[in-house]
PDB file of C-alpha atoms in Angstrom:
ATOM      1  CA  UNK A   1       0.296   3.430 -22.615  1.00 60.00           C
ATOM      2  CA  UNK A   2       0.938   6.348 -20.307  1.00 83.00           C
ATOM      3  CA  UNK A   3      -1.878   8.799 -19.872  1.00 94.00           C
ATOM      4  CA  UNK A   4      -1.805  12.523 -19.244  1.00 97.00           C
ATOM      5  CA  UNK A   5       0.173  13.361 -16.137  1.00 97.00           C
ATOM      6  CA  UNK A   6       0.170  16.522 -14.054  1.00 98.00           C
ATOM      7  CA  UNK A   7       2.346  17.829 -11.283  1.00 97.00           C
ATOM      8  CA  UNK A   8       2.174  18.648  -8.515  1.00 97.00           C
ATOM      9  CA  UNK A   9      -0.959  16.771  -7.504  1.00 97.00           C
ATOM     10  CA  UNK A  10      -1.542  19.252  -4.703  1.00 97.00           C
ATOM     11  CA  UNK A  11      -0.221  22.749  -4.149  1.00 98.00           C
ATOM     12  CA  UNK A  12      -0.743  25.029  -1.178  1.00 98.00           C
ATOM     13  CA  UNK A  13       0.502  28.577  -1.541  1.00 98.00           C
ATOM     14  CA  UNK A  14       0.134  31.945   0.095  1.00 97.00           C
ATOM     15  CA  UNK A  15      -1.818  34.768  -1.457  1.00 97.00           C
ATOM     16  CA  UNK A  16       0.420  36.852  -3.693  1.00 97.00           C
ATOM     17  CA  UNK A  17       2.857  34.056  -4.570  1.00 98.00           C
ATOM     18  CA  UNK A  18       3.366  32.740  -8.089  1.00 98.00           C
ATOM     19  CA  UNK A  19       2.691  29.085  -8.933  1.00 98.00           C
ATOM     20  CA  UNK A  20       3.572  26.846 -11.873  1.00 98.00           C
ATOM     21  CA  UNK A  21       1.536  23.817 -12.820  1.00 98.00           C
ATOM     22  CA  UNK A  22       2.879  21.225 -15.224  1.00 98.00           C
ATOM     23  CA  UNK A  23       1.176  18.963 -17.746  1.00 98.00           C
ATOM     24  CA  UNK A  24       2.707  16.073 -19.678  1.00 96.00           C
ATOM     25  CA  UNK A  25       0.344  15.092 -22.497  1.00 95.00           C
ATOM     26  CA  UNK A  26       0.022  11.702 -24.125  1.00 95.00           C
ATOM     27  CA  UNK A  27       2.886  11.228 -26.567  1.00 92.00           C
ATOM     28  CA  UNK A  28       1.922  12.228 -30.085  1.00 90.00           C
ATOM     29  CA  UNK A  29      -1.109  14.268 -29.099  1.00 92.00           C
ATOM     30  CA  UNK A  30      -1.008  17.575 -30.939  1.00 90.00           C
ATOM     31  CA  UNK A  31      -3.699  19.374 -28.948  1.00 93.00           C
ATOM     32  CA  UNK A  32      -3.426  20.366 -25.280  1.00 95.00           C
ATOM     33  CA  UNK A  33      -6.011  22.072 -23.092  1.00 96.00           C
ATOM     34  CA  UNK A  34      -6.172  23.617 -19.633  1.00 97.00           C
ATOM     35  CA  UNK A  35      -9.383  23.808 -17.610  1.00 96.00           C
ATOM     36  CA  UNK A  36     -10.247  25.049 -14.151  1.00 96.00           C
ATOM     37  CA  UNK A  37     -12.831  23.320 -11.977  1.00 94.00           C
ATOM     38  CA  UNK A  38     -13.979  24.948  -8.771  1.00 91.00           C
ATOM     39  CA  UNK A  39     -15.558  22.760  -6.082  1.00 86.00           C
ATOM     40  CA  UNK A  40     -18.791  21.269  -7.355  1.00 83.00           C
ATOM     41  CA  UNK A  41     -18.669  23.272 -10.558  1.00 86.00           C
ATOM     42  CA  UNK A  42     -18.233  22.557 -14.252  1.00 89.00           C
ATOM     43  CA  UNK A  43     -15.208  22.695 -16.518  1.00 93.00           C
ATOM     44  CA  UNK A  44     -14.050  26.248 -17.193  1.00 93.00           C
ATOM     45  CA  UNK A  45     -11.949  26.439 -20.369  1.00 93.00           C
ATOM     46  CA  UNK A  46      -8.701  28.378 -19.969  1.00 96.00           C
ATOM     47  CA  UNK A  47      -6.407  27.872 -22.976  1.00 96.00           C
ATOM     48  CA  UNK A  48      -5.892  25.543 -25.963  1.00 93.00           C
ATOM     49  CA  UNK A  49      -2.721  24.684 -27.905  1.00 93.00           C
ATOM     50  CA  UNK A  50      -2.868  23.000 -31.314  1.00 90.00           C
ATOM     51  CA  UNK A  51       0.428  22.082 -32.943  1.00 86.00           C
ATOM     52  CA  UNK A  52       2.421  25.147 -33.922  1.00 84.00           C
ATOM     53  CA  UNK A  53      -0.606  27.426 -34.190  1.00 88.00           C
ATOM     54  CA  UNK A  54      -1.075  30.424 -31.942  1.00 89.00           C
ATOM     55  CA  UNK A  55      -2.856  29.279 -28.755  1.00 92.00           C
ATOM     56  CA  UNK A  56      -6.491  30.094 -28.069  1.00 92.00           C
ATOM     57  CA  UNK A  57      -6.209  32.144 -24.876  1.00 93.00           C
ATOM     58  CA  UNK A  58      -9.812  33.298 -24.826  1.00 91.00           C
ATOM     59  CA  UNK A  59     -10.602  31.555 -21.537  1.00 93.00           C
ATOM     60  CA  UNK A  60      -7.826  33.003 -19.387  1.00 96.00           C
ATOM     61  CA  UNK A  61      -9.612  34.937 -16.602  1.00 95.00           C
ATOM     62  CA  UNK A  62      -6.977  37.655 -16.146  1.00 95.00           C
ATOM     63  CA  UNK A  63      -3.486  38.680 -17.193  1.00 96.00           C
ATOM     64  CA  UNK A  64      -2.156  36.919 -14.069  1.00 98.00           C
ATOM     65  CA  UNK A  65      -2.689  33.643 -15.943  1.00 98.00           C
ATOM     66  CA  UNK A  66      -0.372  32.485 -18.719  1.00 97.00           C
ATOM     67  CA  UNK A  67       0.636  29.200 -20.285  1.00 97.00           C
ATOM     68  CA  UNK A  68       3.387  27.860 -22.476  1.00 95.00           C
ATOM     69  CA  UNK A  69       3.881  24.681 -24.421  1.00 94.00           C
ATOM     70  CA  UNK A  70       7.483  23.871 -25.185  1.00 85.00           C
ATOM     71  CA  UNK A  71       8.468  21.706 -28.123  1.00 82.00           C
ATOM     72  CA  UNK A  72       4.884  20.765 -28.800  1.00 78.00           C
ATOM     73  CA  UNK A  73       4.787  18.596 -25.683  1.00 90.00           C
ATOM     74  CA  UNK A  74       4.979  19.641 -22.030  1.00 95.00           C
ATOM     75  CA  UNK A  75       2.916  22.632 -20.937  1.00 97.00           C
ATOM     76  CA  UNK A  76       3.193  24.917 -17.931  1.00 97.00           C
ATOM     77  CA  UNK A  77       0.348  27.027 -16.569  1.00 98.00           C
ATOM     78  CA  UNK A  78       1.586  29.957 -14.500  1.00 98.00           C
ATOM     79  CA  UNK A  79      -0.530  31.965 -12.098  1.00 98.00           C
ATOM     80  CA  UNK A  80       1.101  35.152 -10.837  1.00 98.00           C
ATOM     81  CA  UNK A  81       0.199  36.933  -7.624  1.00 98.00           C
ATOM     82  CA  UNK A  82      -2.272  34.217  -6.636  1.00 98.00           C
ATOM     83  CA  UNK A  83      -5.596  35.165  -5.083  1.00 97.00           C
ATOM     84  CA  UNK A  84      -7.887  33.062  -2.898  1.00 97.00           C
ATOM     85  CA  UNK A  85     -10.413  32.815  -5.737  1.00 96.00           C
ATOM     86  CA  UNK A  86      -7.772  30.980  -7.782  1.00 97.00           C
ATOM     87  CA  UNK A  87      -8.226  27.962  -5.485  1.00 97.00           C
ATOM     88  CA  UNK A  88      -9.548  25.153  -7.664  1.00 97.00           C
ATOM     89  CA  UNK A  89      -8.565  21.968  -9.460  1.00 97.00           C
ATOM     90  CA  UNK A  90      -6.623  22.678 -12.641  1.00 98.00           C
ATOM     91  CA  UNK A  91      -7.132  19.975 -15.247  1.00 97.00           C
ATOM     92  CA  UNK A  92      -5.049  19.387 -18.329  1.00 97.00           C
ATOM     93  CA  UNK A  93      -6.245  17.349 -21.308  1.00 97.00           C
ATOM     94  CA  UNK A  94      -4.656  16.261 -24.563  1.00 95.00           C
ATOM     95  CA  UNK A  95      -6.134  15.109 -27.847  1.00 93.00           C
ATOM     96  CA  UNK A  96      -4.725  13.427 -30.945  1.00 89.00           C
ATOM     97  CA  UNK A  97      -6.726  15.485 -33.408  1.00 77.00           C
ATOM     98  CA  UNK A  98      -8.558  18.093 -31.376  1.00 74.00           C
ATOM     99  CA  UNK A  99     -11.671  16.028 -30.678  1.00 82.00           C
ATOM    100  CA  UNK A 100     -11.714  13.352 -27.981  1.00 89.00           C
ATOM    101  CA  UNK A 101      -9.885  14.734 -24.966  1.00 93.00           C
ATOM    102  CA  UNK A 102      -8.067  12.660 -22.365  1.00 95.00           C
ATOM    103  CA  UNK A 103      -7.776  14.289 -18.984  1.00 97.00           C
ATOM    104  CA  UNK A 104      -4.988  14.243 -16.457  1.00 97.00           C
ATOM    105  CA  UNK A 105      -5.623  13.759 -12.725  1.00 96.00           C
ATOM    106  CA  UNK A 106      -5.506  17.479 -12.038  1.00 97.00           C
ATOM    107  CA  UNK A 107      -3.611  19.750  -9.653  1.00 98.00           C
ATOM    108  CA  UNK A 108      -5.493  20.853  -6.547  1.00 97.00           C
ATOM    109  CA  UNK A 109      -4.465  24.426  -5.802  1.00 98.00           C
ATOM    110  CA  UNK A 110      -5.225  26.028  -2.449  1.00 98.00           C
ATOM    111  CA  UNK A 111      -4.396  29.678  -1.939  1.00 97.00           C
ATOM    112  CA  UNK A 112      -4.324  30.707   1.709  1.00 96.00           C
TER     113      UNK A 112
ATOM    114  CA  UNK B   1     -18.687  30.320 -30.374  1.00 78.00           C
ATOM    115  CA  UNK B   2     -20.764  27.311 -29.379  1.00 87.00           C
ATOM    116  CA  UNK B   3     -23.171  27.315 -26.419  1.00 92.00           C
ATOM    117  CA  UNK B   4     -24.129  24.005 -24.792  1.00 95.00           C
ATOM    118  CA  UNK B   5     -27.020  23.788 -22.349  1.00 96.00           C
ATOM    119  CA  UNK B   6     -27.451  20.691 -20.166  1.00 97.00           C
ATOM    120  CA  UNK B   7     -30.468  19.541 -18.143  1.00 97.00           C
ATOM    121  CA  UNK B   8     -31.211  18.575 -15.482  1.00 97.00           C
ATOM    122  CA  UNK B   9     -28.480  19.785 -13.147  1.00 96.00           C
ATOM    123  CA  UNK B  10     -29.337  17.029 -10.650  1.00 97.00           C
ATOM    124  CA  UNK B  11     -31.043  13.699 -11.195  1.00 98.00           C
ATOM    125  CA  UNK B  12     -31.937  11.032  -8.638  1.00 98.00           C
ATOM    126  CA  UNK B  13     -33.160   7.592  -9.672  1.00 98.00           C
ATOM    127  CA  UNK B  14     -33.760   4.254  -8.047  1.00 98.00           C
ATOM    128  CA  UNK B  15     -31.382   1.435  -8.873  1.00 97.00           C
ATOM    129  CA  UNK B  16     -32.637  -0.378 -11.965  1.00 97.00           C
ATOM    130  CA  UNK B  17     -34.476   2.624 -13.369  1.00 97.00           C
ATOM    131  CA  UNK B  18     -33.389   4.550 -16.468  1.00 98.00           C
ATOM    132  CA  UNK B  19     -31.761   7.972 -16.482  1.00 98.00           C
ATOM    133  CA  UNK B  20     -31.859  10.521 -19.294  1.00 98.00           C
ATOM    134  CA  UNK B  21     -29.723  13.654 -19.562  1.00 98.00           C
ATOM    135  CA  UNK B  22     -30.379  16.166 -22.328  1.00 98.00           C
ATOM    136  CA  UNK B  23     -28.175  18.748 -24.017  1.00 98.00           C
ATOM    137  CA  UNK B  24     -28.771  21.384 -26.663  1.00 97.00           C
ATOM    138  CA  UNK B  25     -26.182  23.179 -28.759  1.00 96.00           C
ATOM    139  CA  UNK B  26     -26.261  26.375 -30.768  1.00 94.00           C
ATOM    140  CA  UNK B  27     -23.737  25.948 -33.617  1.00 92.00           C
ATOM    141  CA  UNK B  28     -25.256  23.917 -36.460  1.00 91.00           C
ATOM    142  CA  UNK B  29     -21.724  23.219 -37.745  1.00 90.00           C
ATOM    143  CA  UNK B  30     -20.837  21.184 -34.643  1.00 92.00           C
ATOM    144  CA  UNK B  31     -20.338  17.551 -35.587  1.00 91.00           C
ATOM    145  CA  UNK B  32     -18.829  15.725 -32.606  1.00 92.00           C
ATOM    146  CA  UNK B  33     -20.617  15.121 -29.304  1.00 95.00           C
ATOM    147  CA  UNK B  34     -18.852  13.284 -26.455  1.00 95.00           C
ATOM    148  CA  UNK B  35     -20.109  12.487 -22.976  1.00 97.00           C
ATOM    149  CA  UNK B  36     -17.811  12.423 -19.967  1.00 97.00           C
ATOM    150  CA  UNK B  37     -18.330  10.872 -16.541  1.00 98.00           C
ATOM    151  CA  UNK B  38     -16.580  12.343 -13.519  1.00 96.00           C
ATOM    152  CA  UNK B  39     -16.654  10.440 -10.254  1.00 96.00           C
ATOM    153  CA  UNK B  40     -16.012  12.322  -7.049  1.00 93.00           C
ATOM    154  CA  UNK B  41     -12.369  13.398  -6.827  1.00 91.00           C
ATOM    155  CA  UNK B  42     -11.500  11.798 -10.159  1.00 94.00           C
ATOM    156  CA  UNK B  43     -10.764  13.074 -13.647  1.00 95.00           C
ATOM    157  CA  UNK B  44     -13.469  13.260 -16.342  1.00 96.00           C
ATOM    158  CA  UNK B  45     -13.480  10.156 -18.511  1.00 96.00           C
ATOM    159  CA  UNK B  46     -15.045   9.652 -21.921  1.00 95.00           C
ATOM    160  CA  UNK B  47     -17.900   7.152 -21.794  1.00 97.00           C
ATOM    161  CA  UNK B  48     -19.446   7.472 -25.239  1.00 97.00           C
ATOM    162  CA  UNK B  49     -19.423   9.824 -28.213  1.00 95.00           C
ATOM    163  CA  UNK B  50     -21.403  10.340 -31.409  1.00 94.00           C
ATOM    164  CA  UNK B  51     -20.749  12.086 -34.689  1.00 90.00           C
ATOM    165  CA  UNK B  52     -23.270  14.025 -36.713  1.00 86.00           C
ATOM    166  CA  UNK B  53     -23.583  11.382 -39.431  1.00 85.00           C
ATOM    167  CA  UNK B  54     -25.138   8.967 -36.900  1.00 83.00           C
ATOM    168  CA  UNK B  55     -28.454   9.281 -35.088  1.00 91.00           C
ATOM    169  CA  UNK B  56     -27.882   6.826 -32.267  1.00 94.00           C
ATOM    170  CA  UNK B  57     -25.068   4.867 -30.692  1.00 94.00           C
ATOM    171  CA  UNK B  58     -25.179   2.201 -27.986  1.00 96.00           C
ATOM    172  CA  UNK B  59     -22.605   0.660 -25.696  1.00 95.00           C
ATOM    173  CA  UNK B  60     -24.107  -1.885 -23.297  1.00 96.00           C
ATOM    174  CA  UNK B  61     -26.296   0.097 -20.864  1.00 97.00           C
ATOM    175  CA  UNK B  62     -25.394   3.486 -22.328  1.00 98.00           C
ATOM    176  CA  UNK B  63     -26.845   5.079 -25.446  1.00 98.00           C
ATOM    177  CA  UNK B  64     -26.624   8.501 -27.012  1.00 98.00           C
ATOM    178  CA  UNK B  65     -29.108   9.961 -29.485  1.00 97.00           C
ATOM    179  CA  UNK B  66     -28.611  12.977 -31.720  1.00 96.00           C
ATOM    180  CA  UNK B  67     -31.201  15.159 -33.413  1.00 95.00           C
ATOM    181  CA  UNK B  68     -29.325  17.481 -35.752  1.00 93.00           C
ATOM    182  CA  UNK B  69     -32.424  19.339 -36.875  1.00 94.00           C
ATOM    183  CA  UNK B  70     -33.381  20.255 -33.338  1.00 95.00           C
ATOM    184  CA  UNK B  71     -29.728  20.567 -32.258  1.00 95.00           C
ATOM    185  CA  UNK B  72     -30.044  18.377 -29.235  1.00 95.00           C
ATOM    186  CA  UNK B  73     -28.508  15.145 -28.016  1.00 97.00           C
ATOM    187  CA  UNK B  74     -29.230  12.925 -25.044  1.00 98.00           C
ATOM    188  CA  UNK B  75     -27.540  10.330 -22.866  1.00 98.00           C
ATOM    189  CA  UNK B  76     -29.597   7.334 -21.827  1.00 98.00           C
ATOM    190  CA  UNK B  77     -28.495   4.977 -19.072  1.00 98.00           C
ATOM    191  CA  UNK B  78     -30.607   1.871 -18.552  1.00 97.00           C
ATOM    192  CA  UNK B  79     -30.687  -0.474 -15.551  1.00 98.00           C
ATOM    193  CA  UNK B  80     -28.843   2.072 -13.440  1.00 98.00           C
ATOM    194  CA  UNK B  81     -26.491   0.910 -10.714  1.00 97.00           C
ATOM    195  CA  UNK B  82     -25.082   2.782  -7.692  1.00 96.00           C
ATOM    196  CA  UNK B  83     -21.691   2.938  -9.423  1.00 96.00           C
ATOM    197  CA  UNK B  84     -23.300   5.051 -12.153  1.00 98.00           C
ATOM    198  CA  UNK B  85     -23.519   7.845  -9.566  1.00 98.00           C
ATOM    199  CA  UNK B  86     -21.286  10.664 -10.833  1.00 97.00           C
ATOM    200  CA  UNK B  87     -21.345  13.995 -12.637  1.00 97.00           C
ATOM    201  CA  UNK B  88     -21.963  13.669 -16.370  1.00 98.00           C
ATOM    202  CA  UNK B  89     -20.850  16.332 -18.843  1.00 97.00           C
ATOM    203  CA  UNK B  90     -21.959  16.661 -22.444  1.00 97.00           C
ATOM    204  CA  UNK B  91     -19.864  18.548 -24.985  1.00 94.00           C
ATOM    205  CA  UNK B  92     -19.896  19.653 -28.607  1.00 93.00           C
ATOM    206  CA  UNK B  93     -17.169  20.511 -31.093  1.00 89.00           C
ATOM    207  CA  UNK B  94     -16.344  20.861 -34.767  1.00 80.00           C
ATOM    208  CA  UNK B  95     -18.120  24.116 -35.338  1.00 72.00           C
ATOM    209  CA  UNK B  96     -16.702  27.557 -35.948  1.00 68.00           C
ATOM    210  CA  UNK B  97     -13.867  27.045 -33.440  1.00 67.00           C
ATOM    211  CA  UNK B  98     -12.177  23.829 -34.494  1.00 70.00           C
ATOM    212  CA  UNK B  99     -10.575  21.707 -31.799  1.00 80.00           C
ATOM    213  CA  UNK B 100     -12.412  23.249 -28.851  1.00 87.00           C
ATOM    214  CA  UNK B 101     -14.853  21.182 -26.821  1.00 90.00           C
ATOM    215  CA  UNK B 102     -17.686  23.229 -25.395  1.00 91.00           C
ATOM    216  CA  UNK B 103     -18.982  21.592 -22.221  1.00 93.00           C
ATOM    217  CA  UNK B 104     -22.362  21.682 -20.568  1.00 95.00           C
ATOM    218  CA  UNK B 105     -22.510  22.540 -16.866  1.00 95.00           C
ATOM    219  CA  UNK B 106     -22.884  18.932 -15.803  1.00 96.00           C
ATOM    220  CA  UNK B 107     -25.558  16.698 -14.270  1.00 97.00           C
ATOM    221  CA  UNK B 108     -25.127  15.138 -10.838  1.00 97.00           C
ATOM    222  CA  UNK B 109     -26.660  11.676 -11.125  1.00 98.00           C
ATOM    223  CA  UNK B 110     -27.405   9.812  -7.901  1.00 98.00           C
ATOM    224  CA  UNK B 111     -28.560   6.196  -8.057  1.00 98.00           C
ATOM    225  CA  UNK B 112     -30.158   4.995  -4.832  1.00 96.00           C
ATOM    226  CA  UNK B 113     -29.867   1.309  -3.959  1.00 91.00           C
TER     227      UNK B 113
END
């Protein structure tokens, strides 16, 4: 079946612009996660959605970052007023029960 | 929340040798421990996982062991091949924050031919 998909695959933006990153989870998966991975680094947790529960936003690095999940499916991660340090790969993952996570291919964000 | 430590950060082995990566966790309530492999430029992919009611699990050349008392778990790769070269991440979940996976910092494994 179809895996997790993300769009765009690459995004180049200018400092100060807003960007939106999209994640389409595997159908039926109730849990959705966003991570950030800087070059050569580990997986930095950003936010976690589980069903209709309030999201766990404890990993968002600043109030410039926000995320939504509409209808329990597609999610959008928004970064406002982008900074150069926001340049990274943004990975989305989904899970059927909040354990095993299946990752998307990521969005490579470059802020000039 | 949970804290997962992973060692070593880099590991180089000769083709055919074994490789061992170790992780420790802090939350005794954690009960699910997956391992992910991430090749350069690719997404992390699950390679093996273990639950706390099992001490060891094997899948061909890969095995994972879990010591609940000591709160550590290890990935063992035997007869390594160059295509095993990648970054490996351990993770833990099921503790006080249900649904979250807490990842180690990763181990860069290089297998020399």
